[in-house]
Amino acid sequence: MTRTGKAKSEKATVISGASIERSPRSIMGSRVETDRNLLDHIRSSQGYRGNVRLLEEESDLASLGLERYKRAVEMCAPKAIATIDAARLGVSLDKGKCILCGRCQEVAPDLFKIENGFVPPTREKRDLVESLGGRTASEGVKKSYEETGKELKEKISKMFGRSLAVREVDAGSCNGCEIEITALNNPIYDIERFGIHFVASPRHADVLLVTGVGSRNMEVALRRTYEATPNPKVVVAVGACACSGGIFGETYATNAGVDNVVPVDVYVPGCPPRPEAILQGLLSAVDRIK
Amino acid sequence: MLGRFSDRVDEIHHLNGNEVHVLLKRKEDIPDLCLYARDELKSKLSTMFCSDDRGPCGAFTLRYVFARAGGQDFFIVLTARIRADQGLPGFPLDRSLSFPSIAFQFPSAALYEREIRDMFGLFPDGSPDKRPLVLHERWPEGIYPLRKEFDVTTKVDRTGGREYKFTKVEGEGVCEIPVGPVHAGIIEPGHFRFSVLGESIINLETRLFYVHRGVEKLGEKMNLDQVLLLSERIAGDEAVANSTAYCQALERAAGVTAPERALQTRVVCAEMERIYNHLGTLAGMSTDVGFAYGSARLNILKERMMQLNEQVTGSRLLFGTNRVGGVGVELDADKVRKVRSTLKRSLHDFELVISMLRNNSSVMDRLLNTGTIARRVAVELGLTGVAARCAGVDEDTRRDHPYAAYSSLRPDKHHDSPMHLTEHEVEMQMRRGDALARFEVRVEEVVDSAAMIDQAIENMPQSGDLVVSDLRERLEPHSHALGYAESHRGQTLHWVTIGDHPDSLSRYKVRTASFVNWPAIEQAVIKDIVPDFPLINKSLDLSYAGNDL
């Protein structure tokens, strides 16, 4: 094993070190210059739609006017916004369903606010539901990718001897979540330097990353993949579809979330969740293995 | 031109600018008219689909859409009605509900006919392949999801259904290799059944629809704006192409055009989508030939483009670009500056990476003559996009049926003089249809796309509306229209029929490029070796989700 921890940490410094001289390097006969500090940019940009917040300070719904609120409920394609208490006009927002289209903010800007963080992964599905008057509206995560990665790396080296094996299963996704999971493997995110690698067989895996609605035609394959994974195993549902069915919801061809097919330990919402959010989900997954 | 069919044709009318609708008197005439459209009118079968119109006119409607190319921008829609006399709720197999198959004359029709059989229970008479397509085992016979009496949320028993029989290849030394639906990499699910002799593939059969989610049926339950969000999520990497095609279908049905600024913005975002996906595919091809360095470099560029996507539209996959009647993204001076500078830098790096790949014999040797698609196959299967262009079939929806702001742009830069045109034609003839040809086509398209973005930004009005406001008021119940766009995979077609309420659809038909191009892979791998399959698959870059809906 030549890839020691030391070599990896050196690699990480090279990528993130903004102080390194930015001149074109000549590698293998070609001069390709790339951003050394792309990593600094991977915090979400201003306009990124990553989280919806219920604005608590404006919770006086009566003054808000029923009309706009009702339109927001009607408009919401995945039916993430719901009335919990008709008499008090209580609103709840299921972030596991939310596809972050931003329509609610357009209709009722005094009630919903789109922010550029991302929704933290949860262990329980019900924790993704936020309600006005209930628990405090949660802030989107703003932790940097590197911080999460370092924390994860420490845990992985303690528990798994430096390596966590992940198997990805698409159970009816649009390929959006796959693109983001693939991005974790690109040289910018380079998830392998935290000791996480994607394996070709569920028999080698500690963690299953499951995306998609849990489509009817994938039920058998998903169950068999789950059964083929050795214990202890953790299942992470990635994306709104995997958490709740997303915009597809429950149809003749879908299951409204993969937890209707296999047990799920961690829910990562988002449509699709950005790579940082998926990494955060893996951190929660490691915490689940005891 | 259709004079000689006057006794067989009920009416011909012209709709939405470039659709010629021909209503046949009898369904038995479908094959003759289809052959006439192909052979005499020189047009290509683009899609065929059914809709359940028993409510308004007591019949199922079959539509065969032919696209005329070569400088003439119109679509011929052959329409035939299949009478359904009884009320029919929950009714069993009814053999009278059949239509003549055209799959022997049009190989590309075979899949559409199986789809119609599964979803509507109309039987293609004389079809060569009677196996189910969309609905797998454990789906009972006699339940057809796209019929009106079927509710989208129905929970259907997991019993019954028919066994799926793969083609058996027998002989001394022939082995079968089943692969999937869960694959080794981070990709979508699908099943491949190889029959091999030694290492050489002698037959491949694909079985898909594992990620079928019921998109078309869901579209009938949602309002127009929600269907837009749905269309973005048909295939996450084709969000702009699919939503553009959908929005255009609605705009055409309403008889409105999106504001100039929106049209140019659509071009910018569509080409950004093409670039980041082509970069991803080229990186994947580099991985699959075992050249990790090239793939790492290209993936860095892809990531840079995805970060640009986020800065422009608030989503790394360009979700939210389109709105019904326009766009939801305002390209202000700041964004334009970012787009221009990122593209300039990326293009520079891209050319260096590509020249490095081209000078690497271990990469080029793997690509050359691997996964060849013959031109005849490309024509007969009606392939589209890169899969067609790599085999020298020169078609591009952006040029043949200009939409958005493409009429003022050239998707290819070859048409400025007769000499360049001839050069281009010669080059097309020389394309071999192998993985190397697809590599080169994609490289060329990345460069062309960057030029088009530049041009579209140049042409963009500084101010003005982004969305037409009165679209919904202009939509007539039961009107219909075709929308189309060229995704990075090829032509995507969306058909909408407005429902009883103008803010709903009674039929939403989506045909992405992947649906058309999937059969090509079965042809492309013949005589190649199994280890080349991942490379061939990646070089064609087909979407499972876009195919399965």
PDB file of C-alpha atoms in Angstrom, chain A residues 22 25 27-28 30-35 38 41-45 47-49 74-77 99 101 103 106 167-183 185-189 198-200 213 215-221 225 247-248 250-255 271-272 274-275, chain B residues 119 134 136 138-140 145 150 152-158 181-189 209-215 217-218 222 225-226 228-230 233-237 276 291 293 296-297 299-300 302-304 306-307 310-311 313-317 319-320 323 345 349 352-353 356 489 545:
ATOM      1  CA  ARG A  22      -0.135  29.855 -10.117  1.00  0.00           C
ATOM      2  CA  ARG A  25       2.670  23.413 -15.188  1.00  0.00           C
ATOM      3  CA  ILE A  27       2.750  17.604 -17.350  1.00  0.00           C
ATOM      4  CA  MET A  28       3.166  14.877 -19.883  1.00  0.00           C
ATOM      5  CA  SER A  30       1.055  19.474 -22.424  1.00  0.00           C
ATOM      6  CA  ARG A  31       0.509  22.669 -20.543  1.00  0.00           C
ATOM      7  CA  VAL A  32      -2.835  22.468 -18.874  1.00  0.00           C
ATOM      8  CA  GLU A  33      -3.605  25.051 -16.282  1.00  0.00           C
ATOM      9  CA  THR A  34      -6.468  24.464 -13.929  1.00  0.00           C
ATOM     10  CA  ASP A  35      -7.681  26.309 -10.924  1.00  0.00           C
ATOM     11  CA  LEU A  38     -11.391  25.676  -7.205  1.00  0.00           C
ATOM     12  CA  HIS A  41     -15.219  28.228  -4.733  1.00  0.00           C
ATOM     13  CA  ILE A  42     -17.165  25.161  -3.849  1.00  0.00           C
ATOM     14  CA  ARG A  43     -19.098  26.827  -1.147  1.00  0.00           C
ATOM     15  CA  SER A  44     -22.486  27.468  -2.673  1.00  0.00           C
ATOM     16  CA  SER A  45     -22.868  30.716  -4.576  1.00  0.00           C
ATOM     17  CA  GLY A  47     -28.122  32.430  -5.872  1.00  0.00           C
ATOM     18  CA  TYR A  48     -27.951  28.726  -5.095  1.00  0.00           C
ATOM     19  CA  ARG A  49     -31.280  27.226  -4.099  1.00  0.00           C
ATOM     20  CA  GLU A  74     -51.551  24.445  -4.289  1.00  0.00           C
ATOM     21  CA  MET A  75     -48.508  25.303  -6.287  1.00  0.00           C
ATOM     22  CA  CYS A  76     -46.056  23.051  -4.526  1.00  0.00           C
ATOM     23  CA  ALA A  77     -45.503  20.223  -7.002  1.00  0.00           C
ATOM     24  CA  ILE A  99     -37.428  20.007  -4.805  1.00  0.00           C
ATOM     25  CA  CYS A 101     -37.919  25.090  -7.221  1.00  0.00           C
ATOM     26  CA  ARG A 103     -42.097  28.776  -6.336  1.00  0.00           C
ATOM     27  CA  GLU A 106     -42.367  33.800  -5.318  1.00  0.00           C
ATOM     28  CA  ARG A 167     -21.950   1.136  -3.021  1.00  0.00           C
ATOM     29  CA  GLU A 168     -24.303   3.346  -4.994  1.00  0.00           C
ATOM     30  CA  VAL A 169     -27.677   2.006  -6.132  1.00  0.00           C
ATOM     31  CA  ASP A 170     -30.001   3.890  -8.449  1.00  0.00           C
ATOM     32  CA  ALA A 171     -33.543   2.853  -7.661  1.00  0.00           C
ATOM     33  CA  GLY A 172     -35.382   5.162 -10.007  1.00  0.00           C
ATOM     34  CA  SER A 173     -33.598   8.486 -10.037  1.00  0.00           C
ATOM     35  CA  CYS A 174     -33.393  10.994 -12.882  1.00  0.00           C
ATOM     36  CA  ASN A 175     -29.589  10.675 -12.910  1.00  0.00           C
ATOM     37  CA  GLY A 176     -29.229  14.060 -11.205  1.00  0.00           C
ATOM     38  CA  CYS A 177     -28.148  12.521  -7.903  1.00  0.00           C
ATOM     39  CA  GLU A 178     -25.760  10.200  -9.754  1.00  0.00           C
ATOM     40  CA  ILE A 179     -24.099  13.224 -11.339  1.00  0.00           C
ATOM     41  CA  GLU A 180     -23.522  14.740  -7.898  1.00  0.00           C
ATOM     42  CA  ILE A 181     -22.246  11.470  -6.440  1.00  0.00           C
ATOM     43  CA  THR A 182     -19.906  11.121  -9.403  1.00  0.00           C
ATOM     44  CA  ALA A 183     -18.732  14.659  -8.739  1.00  0.00           C
ATOM     45  CA  ASN A 185     -15.009  11.364  -7.199  1.00  0.00           C
ATOM     46  CA  ASN A 186     -13.658  14.166  -9.386  1.00  0.00           C
ATOM     47  CA  PRO A 187     -10.272  15.682  -8.582  1.00  0.00           C
ATOM     48  CA  ILE A 188     -11.852  18.729  -6.957  1.00  0.00           C
ATOM     49  CA  TYR A 189     -13.888  16.942  -4.308  1.00  0.00           C
ATOM     50  CA  PHE A 198     -16.919   3.499  -4.175  1.00  0.00           C
ATOM     51  CA  VAL A 199     -16.925  -0.236  -4.695  1.00  0.00           C
ATOM     52  CA  ALA A 200     -18.304  -2.345  -7.508  1.00  0.00           C
ATOM     53  CA  VAL A 213     -38.091   6.943  -5.952  1.00  0.00           C
ATOM     54  CA  SER A 215     -39.340   2.331  -8.588  1.00  0.00           C
ATOM     55  CA  ARG A 216     -41.527  -0.714  -8.854  1.00  0.00           C
ATOM     56  CA  ASN A 217     -39.266  -2.336 -11.425  1.00  0.00           C
ATOM     57  CA  MET A 218     -36.235  -1.924  -9.128  1.00  0.00           C
ATOM     58  CA  GLU A 219     -37.812  -3.293  -5.941  1.00  0.00           C
ATOM     59  CA  VAL A 220     -36.433  -6.801  -6.309  1.00  0.00           C
ATOM     60  CA  ALA A 221     -32.975  -5.658  -7.373  1.00  0.00           C
ATOM     61  CA  THR A 225     -28.546  -5.589  -3.192  1.00  0.00           C
ATOM     62  CA  ILE A 247     -41.955  15.340  -7.376  1.00  0.00           C
ATOM     63  CA  PHE A 248     -43.030  11.849  -8.466  1.00  0.00           C
ATOM     64  CA  GLU A 250     -46.536   7.809  -5.033  1.00  0.00           C
ATOM     65  CA  THR A 251     -47.635   6.400  -8.379  1.00  0.00           C
ATOM     66  CA  TYR A 252     -48.360   3.005  -9.904  1.00  0.00           C
ATOM     67  CA  ALA A 253     -44.646   2.827 -10.758  1.00  0.00           C
ATOM     68  CA  THR A 254     -43.037   4.319  -7.654  1.00  0.00           C
ATOM     69  CA  ASN A 255     -42.895   3.784  -3.913  1.00  0.00           C
ATOM     70  CA  CYS A 271     -32.944  17.973  -5.598  1.00  0.00           C
ATOM     71  CA  PRO A 272     -30.246  16.986  -6.184  1.00  0.00           C
ATOM     72  CA  ARG A 274     -24.913  19.041  -3.657  1.00  0.00           C
ATOM     73  CA  PRO A 275     -21.728  16.995  -3.097  1.00  0.00           C
TER      74      PRO A 275
ATOM     75  CA  MET B 119     -49.625   1.345 -21.755  1.00  0.00           C
ATOM     76  CA  VAL B 134     -42.325  -0.924 -19.947  1.00  0.00           C
ATOM     77  CA  HIS B 136     -41.981  -5.918 -16.089  1.00  0.00           C
ATOM     78  CA  ARG B 138     -45.270  -8.967 -11.600  1.00  0.00           C
ATOM     79  CA  TRP B 139     -47.540  -6.577 -13.503  1.00  0.00           C
ATOM     80  CA  PRO B 140     -50.908  -8.221 -14.120  1.00  0.00           C
ATOM     81  CA  PRO B 145     -51.649   2.687 -17.009  1.00  0.00           C
ATOM     82  CA  PHE B 150     -56.575   4.123 -14.493  1.00  0.00           C
ATOM     83  CA  VAL B 152     -51.991   7.354 -11.352  1.00  0.00           C
ATOM     84  CA  THR B 153     -51.813   6.421  -7.661  1.00  0.00           C
ATOM     85  CA  THR B 154     -53.403   2.967  -8.087  1.00  0.00           C
ATOM     86  CA  LYS B 155     -51.477   0.312  -6.199  1.00  0.00           C
ATOM     87  CA  VAL B 156     -51.369  -2.636  -8.544  1.00  0.00           C
ATOM     88  CA  ASP B 157     -50.780  -6.150  -7.226  1.00  0.00           C
ATOM     89  CA  ARG B 158     -47.360  -7.612  -7.673  1.00  0.00           C
ATOM     90  CA  PRO B 181     -29.686  -4.079 -13.416  1.00  0.00           C
ATOM     91  CA  VAL B 182     -27.312  -2.935 -10.647  1.00  0.00           C
ATOM     92  CA  HIS B 183     -24.008  -2.107 -12.318  1.00  0.00           C
ATOM     93  CA  ALA B 184     -20.488  -1.812 -10.992  1.00  0.00           C
ATOM     94  CA  GLY B 185     -20.114   1.929 -11.445  1.00  0.00           C
ATOM     95  CA  ILE B 186     -22.149   4.912 -10.330  1.00  0.00           C
ATOM     96  CA  ILE B 187     -24.639   4.636 -13.165  1.00  0.00           C
ATOM     97  CA  GLU B 188     -28.288   3.994 -13.748  1.00  0.00           C
ATOM     98  CA  PRO B 189     -29.878   0.545 -13.791  1.00  0.00           C
ATOM     99  CA  PHE B 209     -37.428   0.496 -17.885  1.00  0.00           C
ATOM    100  CA  TYR B 210     -36.115  -0.239 -14.402  1.00  0.00           C
ATOM    101  CA  VAL B 211     -36.453   3.445 -13.569  1.00  0.00           C
ATOM    102  CA  HIS B 212     -39.932   3.850 -15.053  1.00  0.00           C
ATOM    103  CA  ARG B 213     -41.645   6.386 -12.824  1.00  0.00           C
ATOM    104  CA  GLY B 214     -44.852   7.105 -14.729  1.00  0.00           C
ATOM    105  CA  VAL B 215     -43.879  10.558 -16.015  1.00  0.00           C
ATOM    106  CA  LYS B 217     -49.325   9.632 -16.548  1.00  0.00           C
ATOM    107  CA  LEU B 218     -48.211  12.066 -13.813  1.00  0.00           C
ATOM    108  CA  MET B 222     -50.501  18.217 -12.637  1.00  0.00           C
ATOM    109  CA  ASP B 225     -46.192  24.767 -14.176  1.00  0.00           C
ATOM    110  CA  GLN B 226     -45.789  21.547 -12.205  1.00  0.00           C
ATOM    111  CA  LEU B 228     -42.517  21.967 -16.241  1.00  0.00           C
ATOM    112  CA  LEU B 229     -40.759  20.959 -13.006  1.00  0.00           C
ATOM    113  CA  LEU B 230     -41.479  17.349 -13.879  1.00  0.00           C
ATOM    114  CA  ARG B 233     -36.591  15.803 -13.825  1.00  0.00           C
ATOM    115  CA  ILE B 234     -37.213  13.344 -16.652  1.00  0.00           C
ATOM    116  CA  ALA B 235     -33.460  13.098 -16.985  1.00  0.00           C
ATOM    117  CA  GLY B 236     -31.511  15.379 -14.676  1.00  0.00           C
ATOM    118  CA  ASP B 237     -28.737  16.017 -17.174  1.00  0.00           C
ATOM    119  CA  TYR B 276     -20.880  20.094 -19.304  1.00  0.00           C
ATOM    120  CA  PHE B 291      -6.426   6.773 -19.077  1.00  0.00           C
ATOM    121  CA  TYR B 293      -5.117  11.450 -16.261  1.00  0.00           C
ATOM    122  CA  ALA B 296      -9.196  13.784 -14.248  1.00  0.00           C
ATOM    123  CA  ARG B 297      -8.434  16.841 -16.382  1.00  0.00           C
ATOM    124  CA  ASN B 299     -13.635  16.187 -14.917  1.00  0.00           C
ATOM    125  CA  ILE B 300     -12.056  19.330 -13.522  1.00  0.00           C
ATOM    126  CA  LYS B 302     -16.836  19.623 -16.044  1.00  0.00           C
ATOM    127  CA  GLU B 303     -16.861  20.667 -12.384  1.00  0.00           C
ATOM    128  CA  ARG B 304     -15.929  24.197 -13.394  1.00  0.00           C
ATOM    129  CA  MET B 306     -21.223  22.918 -13.148  1.00  0.00           C
ATOM    130  CA  GLN B 307     -20.135  25.650 -10.771  1.00  0.00           C
ATOM    131  CA  GLU B 310     -24.927  27.180 -10.314  1.00  0.00           C
ATOM    132  CA  GLN B 311     -23.841  30.790 -10.522  1.00  0.00           C
ATOM    133  CA  THR B 313     -29.246  29.493 -12.595  1.00  0.00           C
ATOM    134  CA  GLY B 314     -28.944  28.622  -8.898  1.00  0.00           C
ATOM    135  CA  SER B 315     -28.711  24.920  -9.691  1.00  0.00           C
ATOM    136  CA  ARG B 316     -25.717  22.840 -10.661  1.00  0.00           C
ATOM    137  CA  LEU B 317     -27.881  20.979 -13.160  1.00  0.00           C
ATOM    138  CA  PHE B 319     -32.874  23.346 -13.039  1.00  0.00           C
ATOM    139  CA  GLY B 320     -35.124  26.363 -13.099  1.00  0.00           C
ATOM    140  CA  ARG B 323     -40.711  28.963 -17.341  1.00  0.00           C
ATOM    141  CA  ARG B 345     -10.491  29.662 -19.823  1.00  0.00           C
ATOM    142  CA  ASP B 349      -7.657  24.062 -21.225  1.00  0.00           C
ATOM    143  CA  LEU B 352      -4.824  21.256 -24.540  1.00  0.00           C
ATOM    144  CA  VAL B 353      -6.349  18.170 -22.950  1.00  0.00           C
ATOM    145  CA  MET B 356      -2.909  15.422 -25.444  1.00  0.00           C
ATOM    146  CA  ARG B 489     -28.015  13.236 -26.871  1.00  0.00           C
ATOM    147  CA  ALA B 545     -34.099   7.685 -16.971  1.00  0.00           C
TER     148      ALA B 545
END
